[in-house]
Coordinates of C-alpha atoms in Angstrom, one line a residue:
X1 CA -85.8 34.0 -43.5
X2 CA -86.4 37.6 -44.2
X3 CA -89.4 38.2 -46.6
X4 CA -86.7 40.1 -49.5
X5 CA -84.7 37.3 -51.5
X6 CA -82.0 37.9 -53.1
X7 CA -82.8 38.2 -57.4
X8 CA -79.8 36.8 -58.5
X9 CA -80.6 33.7 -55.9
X10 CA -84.1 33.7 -56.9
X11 CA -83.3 33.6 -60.8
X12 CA -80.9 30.6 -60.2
X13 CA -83.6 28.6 -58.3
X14 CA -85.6 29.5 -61.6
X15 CA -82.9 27.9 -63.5
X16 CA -82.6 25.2 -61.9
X17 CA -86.3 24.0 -62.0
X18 CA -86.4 24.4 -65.8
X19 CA -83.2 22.4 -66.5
X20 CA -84.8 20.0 -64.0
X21 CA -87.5 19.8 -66.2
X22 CA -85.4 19.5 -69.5
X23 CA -83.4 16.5 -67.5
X24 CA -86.5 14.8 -66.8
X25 CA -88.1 14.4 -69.4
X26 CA -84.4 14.0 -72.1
X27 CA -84.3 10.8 -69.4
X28 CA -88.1 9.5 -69.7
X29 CA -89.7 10.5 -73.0
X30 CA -89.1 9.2 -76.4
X31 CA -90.8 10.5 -79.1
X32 CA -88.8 8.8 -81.8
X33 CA -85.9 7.7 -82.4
X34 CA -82.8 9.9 -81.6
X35 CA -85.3 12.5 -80.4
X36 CA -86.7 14.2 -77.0
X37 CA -88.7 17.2 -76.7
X38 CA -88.4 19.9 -73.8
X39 CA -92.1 20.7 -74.3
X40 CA -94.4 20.0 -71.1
X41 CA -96.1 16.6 -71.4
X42 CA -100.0 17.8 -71.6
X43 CA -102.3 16.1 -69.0
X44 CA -106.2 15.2 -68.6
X45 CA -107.9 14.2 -65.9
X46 CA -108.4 10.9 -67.0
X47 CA -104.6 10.2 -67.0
X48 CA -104.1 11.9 -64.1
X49 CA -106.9 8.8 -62.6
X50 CA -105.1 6.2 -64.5
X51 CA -101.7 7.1 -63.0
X52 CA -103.2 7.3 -59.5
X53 CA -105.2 4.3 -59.4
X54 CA -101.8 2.5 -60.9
X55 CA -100.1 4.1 -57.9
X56 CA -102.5 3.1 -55.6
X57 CA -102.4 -0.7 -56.2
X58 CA -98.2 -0.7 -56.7
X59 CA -96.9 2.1 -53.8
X60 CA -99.9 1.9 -51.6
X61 CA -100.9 -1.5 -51.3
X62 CA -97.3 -2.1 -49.9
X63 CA -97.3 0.5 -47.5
X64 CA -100.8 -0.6 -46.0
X65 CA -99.9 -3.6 -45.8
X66 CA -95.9 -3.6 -44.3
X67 CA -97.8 -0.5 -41.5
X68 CA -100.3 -3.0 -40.7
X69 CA -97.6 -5.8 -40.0
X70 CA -95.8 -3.2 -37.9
X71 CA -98.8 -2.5 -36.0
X72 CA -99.6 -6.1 -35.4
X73 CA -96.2 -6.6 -34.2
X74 CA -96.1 -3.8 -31.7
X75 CA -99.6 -4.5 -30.8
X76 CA -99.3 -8.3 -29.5
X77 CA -97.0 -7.4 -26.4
X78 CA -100.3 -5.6 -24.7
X79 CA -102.3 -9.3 -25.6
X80 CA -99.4 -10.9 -24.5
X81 CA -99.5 -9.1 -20.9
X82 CA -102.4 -10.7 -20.5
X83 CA -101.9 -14.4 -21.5
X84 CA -99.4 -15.0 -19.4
X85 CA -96.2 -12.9 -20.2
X86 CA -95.6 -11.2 -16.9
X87 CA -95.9 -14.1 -14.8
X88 CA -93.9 -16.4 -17.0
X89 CA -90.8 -14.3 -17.2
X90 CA -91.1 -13.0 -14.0
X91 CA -91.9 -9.3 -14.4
X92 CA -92.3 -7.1 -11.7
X93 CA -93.1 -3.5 -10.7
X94 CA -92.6 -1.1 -13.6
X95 CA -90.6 -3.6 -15.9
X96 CA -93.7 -4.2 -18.2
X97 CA -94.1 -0.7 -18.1
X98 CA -90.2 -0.4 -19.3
X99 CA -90.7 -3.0 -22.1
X100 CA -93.3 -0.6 -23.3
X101 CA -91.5 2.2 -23.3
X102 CA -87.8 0.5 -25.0
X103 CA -88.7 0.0 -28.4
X104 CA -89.7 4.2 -28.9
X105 CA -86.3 5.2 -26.6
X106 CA -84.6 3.0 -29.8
X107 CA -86.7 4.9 -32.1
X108 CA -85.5 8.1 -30.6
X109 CA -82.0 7.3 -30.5
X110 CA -81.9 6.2 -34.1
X111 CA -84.1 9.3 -35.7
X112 CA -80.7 10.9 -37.0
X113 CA -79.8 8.2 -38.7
X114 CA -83.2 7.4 -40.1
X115 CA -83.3 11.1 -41.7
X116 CA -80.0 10.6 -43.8
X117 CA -81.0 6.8 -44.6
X118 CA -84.5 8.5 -46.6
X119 CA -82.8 10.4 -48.4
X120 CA -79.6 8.1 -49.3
X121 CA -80.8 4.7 -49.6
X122 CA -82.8 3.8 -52.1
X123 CA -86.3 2.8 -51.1
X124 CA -86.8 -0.1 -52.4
X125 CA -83.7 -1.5 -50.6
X126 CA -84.2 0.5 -47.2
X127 CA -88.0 -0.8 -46.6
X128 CA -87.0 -5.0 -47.0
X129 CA -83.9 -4.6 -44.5
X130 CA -86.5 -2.7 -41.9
X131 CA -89.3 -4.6 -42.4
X132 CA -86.5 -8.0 -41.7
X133 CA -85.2 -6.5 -38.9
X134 CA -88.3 -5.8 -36.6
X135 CA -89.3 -9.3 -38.0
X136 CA -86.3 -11.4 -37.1
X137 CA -86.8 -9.7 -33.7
X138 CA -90.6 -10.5 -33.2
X139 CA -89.6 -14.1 -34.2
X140 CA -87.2 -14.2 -31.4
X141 CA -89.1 -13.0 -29.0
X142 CA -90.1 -16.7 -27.4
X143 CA -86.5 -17.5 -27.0
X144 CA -86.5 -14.4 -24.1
X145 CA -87.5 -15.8 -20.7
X146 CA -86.4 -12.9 -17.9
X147 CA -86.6 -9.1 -18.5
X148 CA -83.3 -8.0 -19.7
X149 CA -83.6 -10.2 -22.8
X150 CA -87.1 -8.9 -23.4
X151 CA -85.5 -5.4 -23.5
X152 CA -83.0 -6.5 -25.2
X153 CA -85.2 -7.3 -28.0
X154 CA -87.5 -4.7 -27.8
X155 CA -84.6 -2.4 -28.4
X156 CA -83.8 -3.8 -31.8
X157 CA -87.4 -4.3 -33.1
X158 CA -87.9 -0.6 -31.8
X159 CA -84.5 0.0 -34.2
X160 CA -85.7 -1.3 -37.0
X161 CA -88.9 0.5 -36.7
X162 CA -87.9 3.9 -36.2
X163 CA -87.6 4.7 -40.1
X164 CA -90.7 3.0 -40.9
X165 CA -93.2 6.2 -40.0
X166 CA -90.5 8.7 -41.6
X167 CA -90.4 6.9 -44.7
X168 CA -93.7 5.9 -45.0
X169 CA -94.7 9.9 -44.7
X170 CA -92.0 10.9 -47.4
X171 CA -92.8 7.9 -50.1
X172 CA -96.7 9.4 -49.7
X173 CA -95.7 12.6 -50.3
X174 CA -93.4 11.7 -53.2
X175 CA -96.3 9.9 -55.2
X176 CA -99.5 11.8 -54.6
X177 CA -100.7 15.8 -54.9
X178 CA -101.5 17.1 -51.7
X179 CA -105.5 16.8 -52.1
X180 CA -105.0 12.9 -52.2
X181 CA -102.3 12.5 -49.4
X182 CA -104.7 12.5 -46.2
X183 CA -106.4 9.1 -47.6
X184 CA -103.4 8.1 -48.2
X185 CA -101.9 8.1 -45.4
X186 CA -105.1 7.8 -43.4
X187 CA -105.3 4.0 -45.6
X188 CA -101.9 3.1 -44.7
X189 CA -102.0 4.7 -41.2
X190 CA -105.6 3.4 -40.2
X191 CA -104.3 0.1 -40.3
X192 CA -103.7 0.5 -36.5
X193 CA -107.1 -0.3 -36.3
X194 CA -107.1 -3.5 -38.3
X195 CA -104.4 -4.5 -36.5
X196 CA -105.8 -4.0 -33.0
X197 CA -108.6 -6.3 -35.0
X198 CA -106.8 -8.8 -36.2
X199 CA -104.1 -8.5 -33.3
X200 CA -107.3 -9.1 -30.9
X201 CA -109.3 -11.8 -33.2
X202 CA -105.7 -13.9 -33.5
X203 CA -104.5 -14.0 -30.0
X204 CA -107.9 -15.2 -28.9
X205 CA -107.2 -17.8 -31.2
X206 CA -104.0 -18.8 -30.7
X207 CA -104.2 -18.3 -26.8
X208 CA -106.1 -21.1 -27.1
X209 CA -103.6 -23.6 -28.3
X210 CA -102.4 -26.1 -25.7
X211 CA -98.5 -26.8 -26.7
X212 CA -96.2 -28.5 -24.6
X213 CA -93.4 -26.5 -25.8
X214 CA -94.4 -23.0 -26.6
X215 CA -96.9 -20.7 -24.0
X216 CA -99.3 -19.3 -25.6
X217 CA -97.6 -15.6 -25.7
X218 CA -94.8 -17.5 -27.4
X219 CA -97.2 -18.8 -30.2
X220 CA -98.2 -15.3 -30.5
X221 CA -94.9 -13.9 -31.4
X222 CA -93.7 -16.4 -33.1
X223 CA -96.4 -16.2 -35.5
X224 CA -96.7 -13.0 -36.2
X225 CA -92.7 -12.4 -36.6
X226 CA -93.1 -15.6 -39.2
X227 CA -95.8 -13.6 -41.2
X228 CA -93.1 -10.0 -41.3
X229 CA -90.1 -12.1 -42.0
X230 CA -92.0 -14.0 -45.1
X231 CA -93.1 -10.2 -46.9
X232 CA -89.7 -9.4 -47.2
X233 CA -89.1 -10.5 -50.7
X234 CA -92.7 -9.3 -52.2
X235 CA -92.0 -5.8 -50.8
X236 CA -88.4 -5.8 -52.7
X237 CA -90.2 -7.3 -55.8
X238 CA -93.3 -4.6 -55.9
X239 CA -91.6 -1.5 -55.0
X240 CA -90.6 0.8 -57.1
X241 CA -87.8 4.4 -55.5
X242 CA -89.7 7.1 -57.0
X243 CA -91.8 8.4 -60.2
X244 CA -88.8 8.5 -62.4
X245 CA -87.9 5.2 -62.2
X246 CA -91.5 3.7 -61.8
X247 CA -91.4 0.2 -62.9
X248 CA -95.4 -0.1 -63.3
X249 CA -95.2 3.2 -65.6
X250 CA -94.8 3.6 -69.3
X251 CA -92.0 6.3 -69.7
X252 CA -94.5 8.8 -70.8
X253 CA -96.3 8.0 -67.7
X254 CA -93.8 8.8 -65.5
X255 CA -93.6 11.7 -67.1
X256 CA -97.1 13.1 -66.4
X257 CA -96.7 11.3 -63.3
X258 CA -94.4 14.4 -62.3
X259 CA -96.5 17.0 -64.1
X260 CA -99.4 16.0 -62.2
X261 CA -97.0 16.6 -59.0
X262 CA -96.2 19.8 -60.2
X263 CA -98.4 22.0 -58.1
X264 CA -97.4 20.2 -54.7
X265 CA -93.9 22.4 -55.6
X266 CA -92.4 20.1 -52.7
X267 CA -89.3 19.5 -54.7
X268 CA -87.2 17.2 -56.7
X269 CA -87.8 13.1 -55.4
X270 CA -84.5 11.9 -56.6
X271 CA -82.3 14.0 -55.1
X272 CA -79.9 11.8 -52.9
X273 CA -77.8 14.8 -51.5
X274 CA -78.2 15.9 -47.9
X275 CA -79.2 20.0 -48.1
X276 CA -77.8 21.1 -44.6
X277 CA -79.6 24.5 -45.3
X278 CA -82.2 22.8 -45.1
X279 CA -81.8 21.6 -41.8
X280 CA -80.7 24.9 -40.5
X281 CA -83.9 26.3 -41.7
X282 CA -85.8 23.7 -40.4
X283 CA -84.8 24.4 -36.5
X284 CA -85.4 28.2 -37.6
X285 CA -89.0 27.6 -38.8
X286 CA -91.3 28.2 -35.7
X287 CA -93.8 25.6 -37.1
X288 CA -91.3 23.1 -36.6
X289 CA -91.3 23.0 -32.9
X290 CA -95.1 23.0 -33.1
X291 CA -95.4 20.2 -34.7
X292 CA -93.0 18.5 -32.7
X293 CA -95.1 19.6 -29.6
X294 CA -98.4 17.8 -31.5
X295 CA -96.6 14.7 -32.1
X296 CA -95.3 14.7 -28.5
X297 CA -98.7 15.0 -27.2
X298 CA -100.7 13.2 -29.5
X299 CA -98.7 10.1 -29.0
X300 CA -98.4 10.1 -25.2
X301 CA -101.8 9.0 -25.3
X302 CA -101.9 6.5 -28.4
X303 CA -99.1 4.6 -26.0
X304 CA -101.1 4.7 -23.7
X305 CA -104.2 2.3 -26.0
X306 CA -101.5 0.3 -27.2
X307 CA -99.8 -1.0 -23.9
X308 CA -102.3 -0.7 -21.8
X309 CA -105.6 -0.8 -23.5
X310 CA -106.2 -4.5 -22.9
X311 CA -105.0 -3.6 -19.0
X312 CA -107.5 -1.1 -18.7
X313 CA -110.3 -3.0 -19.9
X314 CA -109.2 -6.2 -17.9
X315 CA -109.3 -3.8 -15.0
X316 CA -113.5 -3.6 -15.9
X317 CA -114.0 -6.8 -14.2
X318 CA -113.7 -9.1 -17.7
X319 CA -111.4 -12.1 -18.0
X320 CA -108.8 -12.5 -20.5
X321 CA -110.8 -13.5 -23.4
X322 CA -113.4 -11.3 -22.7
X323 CA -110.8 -8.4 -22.8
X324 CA -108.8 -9.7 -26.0
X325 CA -113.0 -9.4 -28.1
X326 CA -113.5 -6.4 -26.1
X327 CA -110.3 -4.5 -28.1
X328 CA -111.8 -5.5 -31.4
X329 CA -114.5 -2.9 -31.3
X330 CA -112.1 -0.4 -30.2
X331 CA -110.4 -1.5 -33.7
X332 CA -113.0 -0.8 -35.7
X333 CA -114.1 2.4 -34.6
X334 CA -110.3 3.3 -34.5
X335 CA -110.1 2.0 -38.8
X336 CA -113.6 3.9 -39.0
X337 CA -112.2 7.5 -37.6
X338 CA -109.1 7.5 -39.5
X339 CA -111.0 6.9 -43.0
X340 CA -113.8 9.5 -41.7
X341 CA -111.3 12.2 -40.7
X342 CA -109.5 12.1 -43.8
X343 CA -112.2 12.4 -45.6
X344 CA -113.1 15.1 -43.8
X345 CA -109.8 16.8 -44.2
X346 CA -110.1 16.5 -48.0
X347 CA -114.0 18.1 -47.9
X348 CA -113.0 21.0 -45.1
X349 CA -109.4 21.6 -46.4
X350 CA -108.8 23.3 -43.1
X351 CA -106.7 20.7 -41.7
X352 CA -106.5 22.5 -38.5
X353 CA -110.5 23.1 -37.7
X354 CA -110.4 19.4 -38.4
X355 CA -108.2 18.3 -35.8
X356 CA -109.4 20.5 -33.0
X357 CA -112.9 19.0 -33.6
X358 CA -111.3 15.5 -33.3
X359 CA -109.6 16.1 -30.0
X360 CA -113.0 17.5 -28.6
X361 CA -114.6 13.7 -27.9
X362 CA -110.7 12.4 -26.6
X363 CA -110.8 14.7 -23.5
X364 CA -114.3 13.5 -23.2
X365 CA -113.4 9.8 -23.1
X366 CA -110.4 10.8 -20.7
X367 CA -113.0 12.7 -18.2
X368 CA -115.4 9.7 -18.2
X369 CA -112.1 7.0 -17.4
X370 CA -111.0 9.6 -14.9
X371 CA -114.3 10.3 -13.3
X372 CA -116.8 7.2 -13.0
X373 CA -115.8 4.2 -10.0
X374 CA -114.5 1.1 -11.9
X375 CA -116.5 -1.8 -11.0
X376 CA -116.0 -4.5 -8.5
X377 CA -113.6 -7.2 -9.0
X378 CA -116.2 -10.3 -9.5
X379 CA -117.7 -8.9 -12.3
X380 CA -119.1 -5.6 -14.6
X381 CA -121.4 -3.3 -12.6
X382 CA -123.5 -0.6 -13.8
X383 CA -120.4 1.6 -14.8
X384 CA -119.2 -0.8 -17.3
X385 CA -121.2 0.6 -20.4
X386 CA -119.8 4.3 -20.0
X387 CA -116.1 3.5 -18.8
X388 CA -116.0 1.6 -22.6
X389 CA -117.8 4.2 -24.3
X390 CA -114.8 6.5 -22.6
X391 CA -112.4 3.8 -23.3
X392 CA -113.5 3.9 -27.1
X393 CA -113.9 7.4 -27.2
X394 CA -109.9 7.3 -27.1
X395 CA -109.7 5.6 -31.0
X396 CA -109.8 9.5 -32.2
X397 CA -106.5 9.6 -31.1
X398 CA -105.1 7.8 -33.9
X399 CA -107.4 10.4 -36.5
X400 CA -105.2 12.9 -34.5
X401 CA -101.9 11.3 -36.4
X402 CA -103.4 11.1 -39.7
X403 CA -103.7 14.6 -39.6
X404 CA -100.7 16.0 -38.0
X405 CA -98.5 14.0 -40.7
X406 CA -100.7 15.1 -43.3
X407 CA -100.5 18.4 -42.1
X408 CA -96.8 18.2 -41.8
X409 CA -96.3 16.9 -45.2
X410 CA -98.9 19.6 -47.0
X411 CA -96.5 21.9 -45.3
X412 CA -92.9 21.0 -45.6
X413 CA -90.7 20.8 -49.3
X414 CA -87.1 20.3 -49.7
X415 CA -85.7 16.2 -49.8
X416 CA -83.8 17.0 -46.8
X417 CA -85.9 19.3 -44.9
X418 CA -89.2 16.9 -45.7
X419 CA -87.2 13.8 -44.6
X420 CA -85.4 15.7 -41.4
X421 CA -88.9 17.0 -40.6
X422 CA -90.4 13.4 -40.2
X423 CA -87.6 12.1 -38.3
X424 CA -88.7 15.0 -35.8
X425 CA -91.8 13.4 -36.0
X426 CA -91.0 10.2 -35.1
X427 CA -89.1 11.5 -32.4
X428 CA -91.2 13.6 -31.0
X429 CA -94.1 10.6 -30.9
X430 CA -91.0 8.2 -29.6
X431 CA -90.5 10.6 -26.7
X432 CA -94.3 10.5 -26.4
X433 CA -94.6 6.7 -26.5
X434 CA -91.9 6.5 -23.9
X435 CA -93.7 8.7 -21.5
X436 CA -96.7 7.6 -21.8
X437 CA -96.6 3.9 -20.3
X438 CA -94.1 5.3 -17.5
X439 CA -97.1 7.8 -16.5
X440 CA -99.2 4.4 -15.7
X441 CA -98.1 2.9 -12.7
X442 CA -98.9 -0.7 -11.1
X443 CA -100.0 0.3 -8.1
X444 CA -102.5 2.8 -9.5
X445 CA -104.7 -0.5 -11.4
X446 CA -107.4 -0.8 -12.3
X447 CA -108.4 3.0 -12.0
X448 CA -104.7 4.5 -13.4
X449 CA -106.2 8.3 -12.2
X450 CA -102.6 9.8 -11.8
X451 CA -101.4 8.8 -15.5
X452 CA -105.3 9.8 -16.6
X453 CA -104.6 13.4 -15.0
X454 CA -101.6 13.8 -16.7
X455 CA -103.2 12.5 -20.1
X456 CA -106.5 14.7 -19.9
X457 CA -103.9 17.8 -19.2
X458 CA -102.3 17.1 -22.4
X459 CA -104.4 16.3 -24.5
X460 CA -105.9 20.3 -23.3
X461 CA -102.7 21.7 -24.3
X462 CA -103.0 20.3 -27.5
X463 CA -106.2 22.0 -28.3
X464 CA -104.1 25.1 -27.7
X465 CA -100.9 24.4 -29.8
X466 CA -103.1 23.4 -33.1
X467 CA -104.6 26.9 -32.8
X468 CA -101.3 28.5 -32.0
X469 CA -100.3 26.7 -35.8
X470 CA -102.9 27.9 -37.6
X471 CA -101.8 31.0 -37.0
X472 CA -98.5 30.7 -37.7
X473 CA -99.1 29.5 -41.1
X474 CA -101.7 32.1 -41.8
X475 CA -98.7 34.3 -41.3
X476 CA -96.4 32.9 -43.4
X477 CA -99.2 32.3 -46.3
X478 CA -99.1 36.3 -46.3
X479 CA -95.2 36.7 -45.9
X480 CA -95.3 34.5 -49.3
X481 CA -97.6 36.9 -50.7
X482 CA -95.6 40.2 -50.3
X483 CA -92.3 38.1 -51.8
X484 CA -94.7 36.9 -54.7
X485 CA -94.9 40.7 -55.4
X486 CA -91.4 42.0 -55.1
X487 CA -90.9 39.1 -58.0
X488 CA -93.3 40.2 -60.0
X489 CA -95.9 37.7 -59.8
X490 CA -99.3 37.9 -58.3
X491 CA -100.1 38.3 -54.6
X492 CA -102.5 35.8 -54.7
X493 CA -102.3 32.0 -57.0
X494 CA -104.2 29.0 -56.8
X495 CA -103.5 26.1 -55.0
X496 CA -104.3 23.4 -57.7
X497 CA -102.9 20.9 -55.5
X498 CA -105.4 20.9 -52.7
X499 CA -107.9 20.4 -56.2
X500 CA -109.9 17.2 -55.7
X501 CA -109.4 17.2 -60.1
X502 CA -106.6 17.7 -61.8
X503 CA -106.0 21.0 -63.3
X504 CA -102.7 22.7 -65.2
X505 CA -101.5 24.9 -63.3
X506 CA -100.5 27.2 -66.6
X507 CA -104.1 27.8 -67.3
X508 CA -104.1 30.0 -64.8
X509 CA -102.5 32.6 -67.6
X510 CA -99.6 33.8 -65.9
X511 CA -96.1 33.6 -67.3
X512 CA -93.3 31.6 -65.3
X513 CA -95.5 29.6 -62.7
X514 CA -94.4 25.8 -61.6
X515 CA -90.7 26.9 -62.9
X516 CA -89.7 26.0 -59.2
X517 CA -91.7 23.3 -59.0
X518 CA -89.0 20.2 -59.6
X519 CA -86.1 22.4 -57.7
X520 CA -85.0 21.3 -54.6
X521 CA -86.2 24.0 -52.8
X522 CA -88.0 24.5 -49.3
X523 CA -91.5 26.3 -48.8
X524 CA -89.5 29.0 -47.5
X525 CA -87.3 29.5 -50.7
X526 CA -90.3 28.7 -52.8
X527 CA -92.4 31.7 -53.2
X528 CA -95.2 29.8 -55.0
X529 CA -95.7 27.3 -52.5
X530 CA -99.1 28.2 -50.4
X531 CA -99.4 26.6 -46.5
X532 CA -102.5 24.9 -45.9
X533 CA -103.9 25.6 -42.7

């Protein structure tokens, strides 16, 4: 998009965000009877804590909990491997390695679909039928004894999953400024650690159940599929579509609940029409395919922990109990990172310097897997202590996530072009999470050095695509600059969302600013929005 906009274009996308204002609040604020005002609702920072903390414990106590349950779920099939899966239904050569692979080539396929389902279907009524989906599949996993019924039903749980990444990215965005959004999604998202906790701590405990009806992977399934299925109705109960409509908020809440959003300028959050200028754009926008090239990479490798994690440690000599505790450090440290990087993210703001530190100690766990001999079959040798360091050193991959989605999001306005751009996402990591357990062969255990090679050789690239972004978006921080000027505004405006405390944006003393804000426009068409980089 050229730099110039057209005035006349420019003055309607004005218009638009101040009668979105006036609709807003005519809908949401009663100040007696009969009677609305147009005047901006005022907002301290002790409201603007109030409203979070409310938001915290009715949007985000769902999502952490519903991601965690998806984790779990996807999680068990790499416990299961080792309790007696492959032998019982009669796997052999790559098929486990296929069954790893299904559920993202689902994703994949349905990532169209997901994008117009965000934006169309209500929230509240999209996450129950997911979240019953994946579990009704989980639940029936027992019932599948031979490989084509296992795909079978990976397929569909990998279905119903797809929109759950997408969704979960746009919902943060939609309820928190951009300075709270990497804890946000780093609580939600860090649950992959709890899970491989839990998922570890739970299988050891059921594996040792002696049924004469049920193997122990079918206990396994069963009851975590048993656990999805029964959230159902709390998550339909609890949730709430977006900030107008918030049923834990006062109307005058909801109110500053927007006017704390304001400086985000991401956009109206109940627009239900698909933009298709938006999408155009978004295939225009060079950061678009850089992302898409992160989430690619990044998630070649977190397959790779998921599937065949407990493999790769069982391949250390340990048996399979030893190998299901062993995974629940590698948990921790994964729950630990996520929390620490988006921390970090919040106290650096440079999202990018962040992520590039990150991926340092990942190609160092890679080189140490790659590198040192694996020990002898009848037990650990001396290697054992650095090949699980290097094994653990691969938990910063899922920090790696938590900031490319919050990157992403601090990045991207417009419904459509937000929603489109996470279906991308999950996409792009479904292409990666169906790569990366072919890369691992059979035949190559217990060392796996070709799908290592090819890991450590992305993971390189990587380092070299996140710098390749920063760039970019220095770039178009600038571009926004010289079209801030040709419309009469300053060059140069504070970012008050990236403020840890809330601040009005109109104190700022210049005329006109946040007009855009509640338009549906996209951080191309938005001359006050400001990349982060």
């Amino acid at each position: 998009m050229d730099d110039k906009i057209d005035k006349k274009d420019y003055a309607d996308a004005a218009s638009a965000g101040a009668k979105a204002d006036a609709e807003f609040q005519a809908e949401n604020i009663e100040n007696s009877p009969g009677e609305v005002t147009e005047e901006r609702v005022t907002l301290t920072e002790e409201d603007n804590v109030r409203i979070r903390h409310k938001t915290d414990r009715a949007i985000l106590t769902i999502l952490i909990w519903v991601y965690f349950l998806q984790i779990l779920d996807k999680t068990v099939l790499g416990y299961s491997a080792i309790f007696g899966l492959r032998e019982d239904t009669g796997l052999t050569g790559n098929q486990y390695s296929l069954l790893g692979s299904i559920a993202p080539i689902a994703q994949l396929a349905w990532q169209p679909f997901s994008s117009v389902l965000i934006v169309k279907v209500p929230h509240r009524i999209l996450m129950p039928i997911l979240v019953l989906g994946w579990g009704i599949a989980q639940s029936l996993t027992p019932l599948c004894m031979n490989f084509t019924t296992l795909l079978v039903n990976r397929f569909f749980l990998g279905l119903f999953e797809a929109g759950c990444l997408p969704l979960f990215s746009v919902i943060t965005a939609q309820w928190y400024r951009r300075s709270e959004q990497p804890v946000r999604i780093a609580a939600w998202y860090g649950t992959n650690g709890l899970a491989t906790i839990v998922g570890a701590a739970l299988c050891y405990g059921l594996g040792h159940i002696s049924s004469p009806i049920f193997k122990s992977w079918q206990i396994i399934f069963l009851v975590t599929g048993l656990i999805t299925v029964a959230t159902v109705p709390i998550i339909y109960l609890r949730l709430s579509n977006n900030p107008q409509t918030a049923r834990f908020l006062t109307p005058t809440e909801r109110l500053q609940c927007i006017e704390r959003l304001r400086a985000n300028q991401s956009g109206s959050t109940t627009n239900t029409t698909i933009s298709w200028h938006q999408v155009a754009e978004l295939f225009l926008d060079v950061k678009t395919y850089l992302w898409v090239v992160m989430a690619l990479a990044n998630n070649l490798g977190a397959q790779v922990t998921n599937t065949f994690g407990p493999l790769i440690l069982s391949g250390l000599g340990f048996d399979k109990y030893k190998t299901t505790l062993l995974n629940m450090p590698f948990g921790a440290i994964q729950y630990t990172i996520i929390l620490a990087v988006a921390y970090a993210a919040v106290k650096v703001r440079y999202k990018s310097l962040t992520l590039a530190t990150i991926l340092v100690p990942i190609l160092i766990g890679l080189v140490l897997l790659y590198t040192l001999p694996r020990t002898a079959a009848d037990g650990p040798g001396k290697n054992t202590g650095p090949l699980l360091v290097g094994y653990y050193f691969l938990a910063f991959i899922f920090g790696c996530n938590t900031m490319i989605v919050s990157w992403i999001l601090a990045n991207t306005a417009g419904t459509t072009k937000r929603s489109a751009m996470m279906s991308l996402y999950n996409a792009a990591s479904s292409a990666g999470n169906i790569i990366g357990p072919l890369l691992f062969d059979a035949a190559d255990a217990p060392e796996y050095h070709p799908g290592l090679r090819s890991t450590l050789g992305v993971y390189a690239m990587l380092v070299a695509v996140v710098v390749l972004q920063a760039g970019n978006l220095v770039l178009a921080n600038r571009a926004q600059s010289r079209r801030r000027v040709a419309h009469g505004k300053p060059a140069v405006i504070v970012d008050h969302s990236m403020e840890r405390e809330y601040v009005d944006m109109h104190d700022d003393g210049v005329d006109g600013l946040g007009q855009l804000a509640l338009a549906d426009l996209t951080d191309k068409e938005n001359d006050e929005f400001i990349y982060v980089y």
